[in-house]
């Protein structure tokens, strides 16, 4: 068998989010620990799981508790993660929290909170697998706290870097937005183009779409490249959009993307790649120029 430390490092190659799992002792005292070994299990019935080391001080408490909660941390909650990963005896006195359903402690500011009934406890080597039946959950907008190879990282930093690159070169920022089995496009006479922001910031783009009566949801940077035809830098995000179609816009089906009359050749190539990505079920990020570059797969 391989060295445990090397195996831990190999596991660390999988980037995850960060959670704080909470419950109460029989006397009502709140308990909690930090975990990145969290995953969804089932939608019907609604199940999730977290893993807890048998050597953890709270292992017995969680194994016997009828309920527990999972709090998915936001990027600004590194201190909360560190607090609940420590052996500090007064964790809940040093963070903001609120009693939730079933009186479970919920960490204020979390991106999502799941209150669960203890559905099943699985003995798995040096860990316990807590499978919870989700009885209540809430979500808020924000960027998640990421964890990779033993270090925190901010998934939201790509937004700042992309906008800095765009602003520095006086370029454009747009988005490939999926909608009703196609992609949202703006009409320009007989031609089409992707929605662009009035200013090279993501907030400017979302504000513009919202003002049109749409509800955009931006996921990640889809392409960033030097456009030599305009002398600027281009950044395009991937996302989805819902809402009534405003005047001057149309939804182009995926099957028609490769032949769409796009004003900008780089956008035409991008939409051809998008159609391929969608069919393959694995999206990618493009970096280079308007004609040549590299793609990096993101996964399903």
mmCIF file of C-alpha atoms in Angstrom:
data_model
loop_
_atom_site.group_PDB
_atom_site.id
_atom_site.type_symbol
_atom_site.label_atom_id
_atom_site.label_comp_id
_atom_site.label_asym_id
_atom_site.label_seq_id
_atom_site.Cartn_x
_atom_site.Cartn_y
_atom_site.Cartn_z
ATOM 1 C CA UNK A 1 0.000 0.000 0.000
ATOM 2 C CA UNK A 2 1.252 3.527 -0.791
ATOM 3 C CA UNK A 3 2.422 5.920 1.911
ATOM 4 C CA UNK A 4 -0.586 7.529 3.702
ATOM 5 C CA UNK A 5 0.913 11.006 3.383
ATOM 6 C CA UNK A 6 1.403 10.563 -0.353
ATOM 7 C CA UNK A 7 -2.148 9.252 -0.638
ATOM 8 C CA UNK A 8 -3.464 12.289 1.241
ATOM 9 C CA UNK A 9 -1.586 14.549 -1.168
ATOM 10 C CA UNK A 10 -3.062 12.662 -4.117
ATOM 11 C CA UNK A 11 -6.568 13.118 -2.701
ATOM 12 C CA UNK A 12 -5.741 16.817 -2.382
ATOM 13 C CA UNK A 13 -5.462 17.090 -6.175
ATOM 14 C CA UNK A 14 -9.273 17.131 -6.228
ATOM 15 C CA UNK A 15 -10.388 20.740 -5.738
ATOM 16 C CA UNK A 16 -13.406 21.025 -3.443
ATOM 17 C CA UNK A 17 -15.537 23.490 -1.599
ATOM 18 C CA UNK A 18 -15.426 23.806 2.194
ATOM 19 C CA UNK A 19 -18.217 23.084 4.669
ATOM 20 C CA UNK A 20 -18.793 23.297 8.399
ATOM 21 C CA UNK A 21 -20.923 20.438 9.726
ATOM 22 C CA UNK A 22 -22.844 21.163 12.921
ATOM 23 C CA UNK A 23 -25.094 19.439 15.427
ATOM 24 C CA UNK A 24 -25.958 19.527 19.134
ATOM 25 C CA UNK A 25 -24.957 17.335 22.020
ATOM 26 C CA UNK A 26 -27.766 15.780 24.096
ATOM 27 C CA UNK A 27 -27.435 18.696 26.558
ATOM 28 C CA UNK A 28 -27.934 21.223 23.725
ATOM 29 C CA UNK A 29 -24.307 22.315 23.389
ATOM 30 C CA UNK A 30 -23.502 23.054 19.714
ATOM 31 C CA UNK A 31 -20.694 21.079 18.069
ATOM 32 C CA UNK A 32 -19.088 21.488 14.658
ATOM 33 C CA UNK A 33 -16.163 20.572 12.424
ATOM 34 C CA UNK A 34 -14.759 21.635 9.052
ATOM 35 C CA UNK A 35 -15.074 19.155 6.188
ATOM 36 C CA UNK A 36 -14.398 19.180 2.460
ATOM 37 C CA UNK A 37 -15.450 15.526 2.115
ATOM 38 C CA UNK A 38 -19.037 16.477 1.292
ATOM 39 C CA UNK A 39 -21.158 15.440 -1.661
ATOM 40 C CA UNK A 40 -24.738 15.162 -2.811
ATOM 41 C CA UNK A 41 -26.016 11.588 -2.944
ATOM 42 C CA UNK A 42 -29.605 11.581 -4.205
ATOM 43 C CA UNK A 43 -32.398 13.908 -5.269
ATOM 44 C CA UNK A 44 -35.183 11.411 -4.596
ATOM 45 C CA UNK A 45 -34.998 10.913 -1.713
ATOM 46 C CA UNK A 46 -32.885 14.037 -1.010
ATOM 47 C CA UNK A 47 -29.655 12.717 0.512
ATOM 48 C CA UNK A 48 -26.140 14.034 1.113
ATOM 49 C CA UNK A 49 -23.072 12.729 2.905
ATOM 50 C CA UNK A 50 -20.075 13.976 4.826
ATOM 51 C CA UNK A 51 -17.104 12.058 6.187
ATOM 52 C CA UNK A 52 -15.800 12.380 9.735
ATOM 53 C CA UNK A 53 -12.579 10.918 11.139
ATOM 54 C CA UNK A 54 -13.149 8.434 13.928
ATOM 55 C CA UNK A 55 -10.390 10.191 15.875
ATOM 56 C CA UNK A 56 -12.296 13.495 15.852
ATOM 57 C CA UNK A 57 -13.439 14.709 19.269
ATOM 58 C CA UNK A 58 -16.993 15.085 18.001
ATOM 59 C CA UNK A 59 -17.179 11.712 16.221
ATOM 60 C CA UNK A 60 -19.356 10.053 18.863
ATOM 61 C CA UNK A 61 -21.615 13.106 19.108
ATOM 62 C CA UNK A 62 -22.323 13.142 15.377
ATOM 63 C CA UNK A 63 -22.695 9.371 15.203
ATOM 64 C CA UNK A 64 -25.503 9.483 17.761
ATOM 65 C CA UNK A 65 -27.146 12.831 16.921
ATOM 66 C CA UNK A 66 -30.607 12.556 15.318
ATOM 67 C CA UNK A 67 -29.934 15.647 13.172
ATOM 68 C CA UNK A 68 -27.011 17.575 11.713
ATOM 69 C CA UNK A 69 -26.515 20.532 9.380
ATOM 70 C CA UNK A 70 -24.077 21.243 6.555
ATOM 71 C CA UNK A 71 -23.006 24.842 5.898
ATOM 72 C CA UNK A 72 -21.246 25.540 2.571
ATOM 73 C CA UNK A 73 -18.800 28.371 3.216
ATOM 74 C CA UNK A 74 -18.376 31.526 1.130
ATOM 75 C CA UNK A 75 -14.959 32.758 -0.009
ATOM 76 C CA UNK A 76 -14.755 35.336 2.798
ATOM 77 C CA UNK A 77 -15.212 32.648 5.484
ATOM 78 C CA UNK A 78 -11.651 31.292 5.629
ATOM 79 C CA UNK A 79 -11.497 32.261 9.307
ATOM 80 C CA UNK A 80 -14.653 30.240 10.005
ATOM 81 C CA UNK A 81 -13.136 27.227 8.263
ATOM 82 C CA UNK A 82 -9.940 27.541 10.285
ATOM 83 C CA UNK A 83 -11.888 27.978 13.529
ATOM 84 C CA UNK A 84 -13.885 24.772 13.092
ATOM 85 C CA UNK A 85 -10.809 22.873 11.936
ATOM 86 C CA UNK A 86 -9.077 23.773 15.214
ATOM 87 C CA UNK A 87 -9.455 22.288 18.684
ATOM 88 C CA UNK A 88 -10.649 25.595 20.123
ATOM 89 C CA UNK A 89 -13.266 24.848 22.809
ATOM 90 C CA UNK A 90 -15.309 28.003 22.163
ATOM 91 C CA UNK A 91 -15.882 27.795 18.400
ATOM 92 C CA UNK A 92 -19.479 28.971 18.499
ATOM 93 C CA UNK A 93 -18.580 31.941 20.682
ATOM 94 C CA UNK A 94 -16.245 33.188 17.964
ATOM 95 C CA UNK A 95 -18.519 33.070 14.924
ATOM 96 C CA UNK A 96 -21.989 34.275 13.988
ATOM 97 C CA UNK A 97 -24.585 31.536 13.897
ATOM 98 C CA UNK A 98 -28.342 31.081 14.201
ATOM 99 C CA UNK A 99 -30.485 28.194 15.448
ATOM 100 C CA UNK A 100 -32.297 26.738 12.443
ATOM 101 C CA UNK A 101 -34.777 23.929 11.798
ATOM 102 C CA UNK A 102 -34.565 21.131 14.373
ATOM 103 C CA UNK A 103 -32.552 23.673 16.413
ATOM 104 C CA UNK A 104 -29.454 22.933 14.311
ATOM 105 C CA UNK A 105 -26.702 25.599 14.425
ATOM 106 C CA UNK A 106 -26.480 27.371 11.046
ATOM 107 C CA UNK A 107 -23.401 29.470 10.228
ATOM 108 C CA UNK A 108 -24.367 32.996 9.173
ATOM 109 C CA UNK A 109 -23.124 34.036 5.730
ATOM 110 C CA UNK A 110 -22.934 30.514 4.299
ATOM 111 C CA UNK A 111 -23.770 30.033 0.619
ATOM 112 C CA UNK A 112 -26.054 27.101 1.381
ATOM 113 C CA UNK A 113 -27.349 25.435 4.527
ATOM 114 C CA UNK A 114 -28.791 21.917 4.713
ATOM 115 C CA UNK A 115 -30.592 20.578 7.776
ATOM 116 C CA UNK A 116 -30.674 16.786 7.769
ATOM 117 C CA UNK A 117 -32.038 13.871 9.726
ATOM 118 C CA UNK A 118 -29.407 11.211 10.363
ATOM 119 C CA UNK A 119 -30.371 8.718 7.651
ATOM 120 C CA UNK A 120 -27.534 6.191 7.850
ATOM 121 C CA UNK A 121 -24.136 5.815 9.487
ATOM 122 C CA UNK A 122 -21.537 3.862 7.529
ATOM 123 C CA UNK A 123 -18.304 2.539 9.043
ATOM 124 C CA UNK A 124 -15.603 3.165 6.433
ATOM 125 C CA UNK A 125 -12.037 2.465 7.522
ATOM 126 C CA UNK A 126 -10.705 5.291 9.669
ATOM 127 C CA UNK A 127 -13.753 7.467 8.927
ATOM 128 C CA UNK A 128 -17.493 7.494 9.504
ATOM 129 C CA UNK A 129 -19.789 8.375 6.603
ATOM 130 C CA UNK A 130 -22.774 10.397 7.770
ATOM 131 C CA UNK A 131 -25.633 10.158 5.282
ATOM 132 C CA UNK A 132 -28.290 12.762 5.904
ATOM 133 C CA UNK A 133 -31.870 13.005 4.703
ATOM 134 C CA UNK A 134 -32.328 16.678 3.778
ATOM 135 C CA UNK A 135 -35.337 18.167 5.547
ATOM 136 C CA UNK A 136 -34.699 21.842 4.891
ATOM 137 C CA UNK A 137 -32.223 23.928 2.882
ATOM 138 C CA UNK A 138 -31.501 27.546 1.950
ATOM 139 C CA UNK A 139 -29.170 29.160 -0.596
ATOM 140 C CA UNK A 140 -27.755 32.657 -1.174
ATOM 141 C CA UNK A 141 -25.724 34.305 -3.929
ATOM 142 C CA UNK A 142 -21.955 34.548 -3.647
ATOM 143 C CA UNK A 143 -18.627 32.923 -4.416
ATOM 144 C CA UNK A 144 -17.602 29.657 -2.709
ATOM 145 C CA UNK A 145 -14.487 29.045 -0.656
ATOM 146 C CA UNK A 146 -12.271 26.569 -2.508
ATOM 147 C CA UNK A 147 -9.687 24.088 -1.204
ATOM 148 C CA UNK A 148 -6.904 22.516 -3.272
ATOM 149 C CA UNK A 149 -3.703 20.678 -2.248
ATOM 150 C CA UNK A 150 -3.976 21.840 1.333
ATOM 151 C CA UNK A 151 -4.602 25.501 0.527
ATOM 152 C CA UNK A 152 -7.604 27.756 0.158
ATOM 153 C CA UNK A 153 -8.336 29.449 -3.135
ATOM 154 C CA UNK A 154 -10.986 31.869 -4.328
ATOM 155 C CA UNK A 155 -13.033 30.698 -7.292
ATOM 156 C CA UNK A 156 -14.241 34.271 -7.695
ATOM 157 C CA UNK A 157 -10.717 35.558 -8.409
ATOM 158 C CA UNK A 158 -11.138 34.720 -12.115
ATOM 159 C CA UNK A 159 -13.716 37.516 -12.289
ATOM 160 C CA UNK A 160 -11.230 40.069 -10.956
ATOM 161 C CA UNK A 161 -8.422 38.876 -13.231
ATOM 162 C CA UNK A 162 -10.613 38.818 -16.323
ATOM 163 C CA UNK A 163 -11.953 42.295 -15.678
ATOM 164 C CA UNK A 164 -8.478 43.657 -14.973
ATOM 165 C CA UNK A 165 -7.227 42.276 -18.299
ATOM 166 C CA UNK A 166 -10.198 43.713 -20.145
ATOM 167 C CA UNK A 167 -9.921 47.148 -18.543
ATOM 168 C CA UNK A 168 -6.168 47.359 -19.100
ATOM 169 C CA UNK A 169 -6.528 46.909 -22.833
ATOM 170 C CA UNK A 170 -9.768 48.758 -23.337
ATOM 171 C CA UNK A 171 -11.488 45.661 -24.643
ATOM 172 C CA UNK A 172 -14.873 43.958 -24.458
ATOM 173 C CA UNK A 173 -16.666 41.577 -22.138
ATOM 174 C CA UNK A 174 -19.574 39.370 -23.166
ATOM 175 C CA UNK A 175 -21.240 36.056 -22.458
ATOM 176 C CA UNK A 176 -22.476 32.827 -24.011
ATOM 177 C CA UNK A 177 -25.831 32.407 -22.272
ATOM 178 C CA UNK A 178 -27.842 29.215 -22.650
ATOM 179 C CA UNK A 179 -31.605 29.682 -22.836
ATOM 180 C CA UNK A 180 -34.463 27.362 -23.846
ATOM 181 C CA UNK A 181 -32.266 24.885 -25.714
ATOM 182 C CA UNK A 182 -30.281 27.559 -27.508
ATOM 183 C CA UNK A 183 -28.096 30.621 -26.983
ATOM 184 C CA UNK A 184 -29.147 34.238 -26.448
ATOM 185 C CA UNK A 185 -27.968 36.498 -29.292
ATOM 186 C CA UNK A 186 -28.432 40.164 -30.139
ATOM 187 C CA UNK A 187 -29.612 41.049 -33.631
ATOM 188 C CA UNK A 188 -27.676 43.584 -35.714
ATOM 189 C CA UNK A 189 -29.570 43.898 -38.967
ATOM 190 C CA UNK A 190 -29.186 40.540 -40.710
ATOM 191 C CA UNK A 191 -26.341 39.533 -38.421
ATOM 192 C CA UNK A 192 -26.061 38.356 -34.842
ATOM 193 C CA UNK A 193 -23.624 38.772 -32.000
ATOM 194 C CA UNK A 194 -23.276 37.705 -28.382
ATOM 195 C CA UNK A 195 -24.479 40.071 -25.616
ATOM 196 C CA UNK A 196 -21.767 42.550 -24.632
ATOM 197 C CA UNK A 197 -21.344 44.663 -21.512
ATOM 198 C CA UNK A 198 -21.460 48.479 -21.784
ATOM 199 C CA UNK A 199 -18.291 48.511 -19.661
ATOM 200 C CA UNK A 200 -15.697 45.689 -19.363
ATOM 201 C CA UNK A 201 -17.040 44.405 -16.036
ATOM 202 C CA UNK A 202 -19.274 41.474 -15.198
ATOM 203 C CA UNK A 203 -21.530 43.676 -13.076
ATOM 204 C CA UNK A 204 -22.071 45.937 -16.083
ATOM 205 C CA UNK A 205 -23.166 42.949 -18.166
ATOM 206 C CA UNK A 206 -25.551 41.534 -15.551
ATOM 207 C CA UNK A 207 -27.014 44.996 -14.880
ATOM 208 C CA UNK A 208 -27.690 45.480 -18.599
ATOM 209 C CA UNK A 209 -29.408 42.101 -18.946
ATOM 210 C CA UNK A 210 -31.412 42.628 -15.773
ATOM 211 C CA UNK A 211 -32.602 46.005 -17.063
ATOM 212 C CA UNK A 212 -33.916 44.177 -20.130
ATOM 213 C CA UNK A 213 -36.066 41.976 -17.896
ATOM 214 C CA UNK A 214 -33.759 38.937 -17.997
ATOM 215 C CA UNK A 215 -32.340 36.926 -15.108
ATOM 216 C CA UNK A 216 -28.719 35.976 -15.916
ATOM 217 C CA UNK A 217 -26.705 33.385 -13.991
ATOM 218 C CA UNK A 218 -22.972 33.555 -14.761
ATOM 219 C CA UNK A 219 -20.939 30.391 -14.180
ATOM 220 C CA UNK A 220 -17.307 30.759 -15.324
ATOM 221 C CA UNK A 221 -14.955 32.356 -17.862
ATOM 222 C CA UNK A 222 -15.476 30.578 -21.187
ATOM 223 C CA UNK A 223 -12.949 32.362 -23.399
ATOM 224 C CA UNK A 224 -10.262 35.003 -23.021
ATOM 225 C CA UNK A 225 -8.189 36.082 -25.998
ATOM 226 C CA UNK A 226 -6.367 38.913 -27.739
ATOM 227 C CA UNK A 227 -8.485 40.050 -30.659
ATOM 228 C CA UNK A 228 -5.996 41.385 -33.194
ATOM 229 C CA UNK A 229 -8.813 42.478 -35.494
ATOM 230 C CA UNK A 230 -9.847 45.109 -32.936
ATOM 231 C CA UNK A 231 -6.551 45.556 -31.087
ATOM 232 C CA UNK A 232 -8.191 44.716 -27.760
ATOM 233 C CA UNK A 233 -8.706 41.880 -25.315
ATOM 234 C CA UNK A 234 -11.912 39.845 -25.194
ATOM 235 C CA UNK A 235 -13.407 38.034 -22.209
ATOM 236 C CA UNK A 236 -16.556 35.918 -22.524
ATOM 237 C CA UNK A 237 -18.330 34.162 -19.678
ATOM 238 C CA UNK A 238 -20.518 31.064 -19.767
ATOM 239 C CA UNK A 239 -23.898 31.062 -18.080
ATOM 240 C CA UNK A 240 -27.647 30.746 -18.396
ATOM 241 C CA UNK A 241 -30.459 33.268 -18.697
ATOM 242 C CA UNK A 242 -34.215 33.166 -18.149
ATOM 243 C CA UNK A 243 -37.048 35.614 -18.649
ATOM 244 C CA UNK A 244 -39.108 37.025 -21.525
ATOM 245 C CA UNK A 245 -37.133 37.690 -24.696
ATOM 246 C CA UNK A 246 -36.545 41.460 -25.078
ATOM 247 C CA UNK A 247 -36.773 43.300 -28.444
ATOM 248 C CA UNK A 248 -33.618 43.022 -30.509
ATOM 249 C CA UNK A 249 -32.674 39.609 -29.149
ATOM 250 C CA UNK A 250 -33.351 36.044 -30.249
ATOM 251 C CA UNK A 251 -32.653 32.491 -29.139
ATOM 252 C CA UNK A 252 -30.687 30.482 -31.683
ATOM 253 C CA UNK A 253 -31.020 26.680 -31.352
ATOM 254 C CA UNK A 254 -27.838 24.692 -30.725
ATOM 255 C CA UNK A 255 -28.181 22.909 -34.063
ATOM 256 C CA UNK A 256 -27.945 26.255 -35.884
ATOM 257 C CA UNK A 257 -24.955 27.721 -34.049
ATOM 258 C CA UNK A 258 -22.273 26.546 -36.481
ATOM 259 C CA UNK A 259 -24.013 28.300 -39.412
ATOM 260 C CA UNK A 260 -25.140 31.432 -37.570
ATOM 261 C CA UNK A 261 -24.477 34.768 -39.340
ATOM 262 C CA UNK A 262 -22.249 36.202 -36.600
ATOM 263 C CA UNK A 263 -20.832 39.705 -37.025
ATOM 264 C CA UNK A 264 -17.600 38.724 -35.255
ATOM 265 C CA UNK A 265 -15.652 35.681 -36.607
ATOM 266 C CA UNK A 266 -14.175 34.965 -33.168
ATOM 267 C CA UNK A 267 -17.671 34.725 -31.701
ATOM 268 C CA UNK A 268 -18.686 32.404 -34.543
ATOM 269 C CA UNK A 269 -15.788 30.060 -33.699
ATOM 270 C CA UNK A 270 -16.697 30.281 -30.019
ATOM 271 C CA UNK A 271 -20.288 29.228 -30.648
ATOM 272 C CA UNK A 272 -19.159 26.291 -32.779
ATOM 273 C CA UNK A 273 -16.999 25.170 -29.840
ATOM 274 C CA UNK A 274 -19.918 25.729 -27.482
ATOM 275 C CA UNK A 275 -22.160 23.465 -29.550
ATOM 276 C CA UNK A 276 -19.479 20.751 -29.483
ATOM 277 C CA UNK A 277 -18.976 21.179 -25.736
ATOM 278 C CA UNK A 278 -22.705 20.896 -25.132
ATOM 279 C CA UNK A 279 -22.985 17.703 -27.184
ATOM 280 C CA UNK A 280 -19.962 16.188 -25.428
ATOM 281 C CA UNK A 281 -21.213 17.210 -21.996
ATOM 282 C CA UNK A 282 -17.796 18.650 -21.093
ATOM 283 C CA UNK A 283 -17.106 22.381 -21.202
ATOM 284 C CA UNK A 284 -13.755 24.073 -21.748
ATOM 285 C CA UNK A 285 -11.938 27.390 -21.378
ATOM 286 C CA UNK A 286 -10.260 28.950 -24.425
ATOM 287 C CA UNK A 287 -7.165 31.159 -24.251
ATOM 288 C CA UNK A 288 -5.156 32.596 -27.131
ATOM 289 C CA UNK A 289 -5.987 34.941 -29.991
ATOM 290 C CA UNK A 290 -9.106 35.374 -32.097
ATOM 291 C CA UNK A 291 -7.900 32.618 -34.457
ATOM 292 C CA UNK A 292 -5.535 30.284 -32.566
ATOM 293 C CA UNK A 293 -5.223 29.164 -28.967
ATOM 294 C CA UNK A 294 -5.642 26.384 -26.449
ATOM 295 C CA UNK A 295 -8.623 24.915 -24.645
ATOM 296 C CA UNK A 296 -8.659 23.398 -21.176
ATOM 297 C CA UNK A 297 -11.416 20.978 -20.265
ATOM 298 C CA UNK A 298 -13.495 21.781 -17.191
ATOM 299 C CA UNK A 299 -15.509 18.584 -16.884
ATOM 300 C CA UNK A 300 -19.217 17.831 -17.101
#
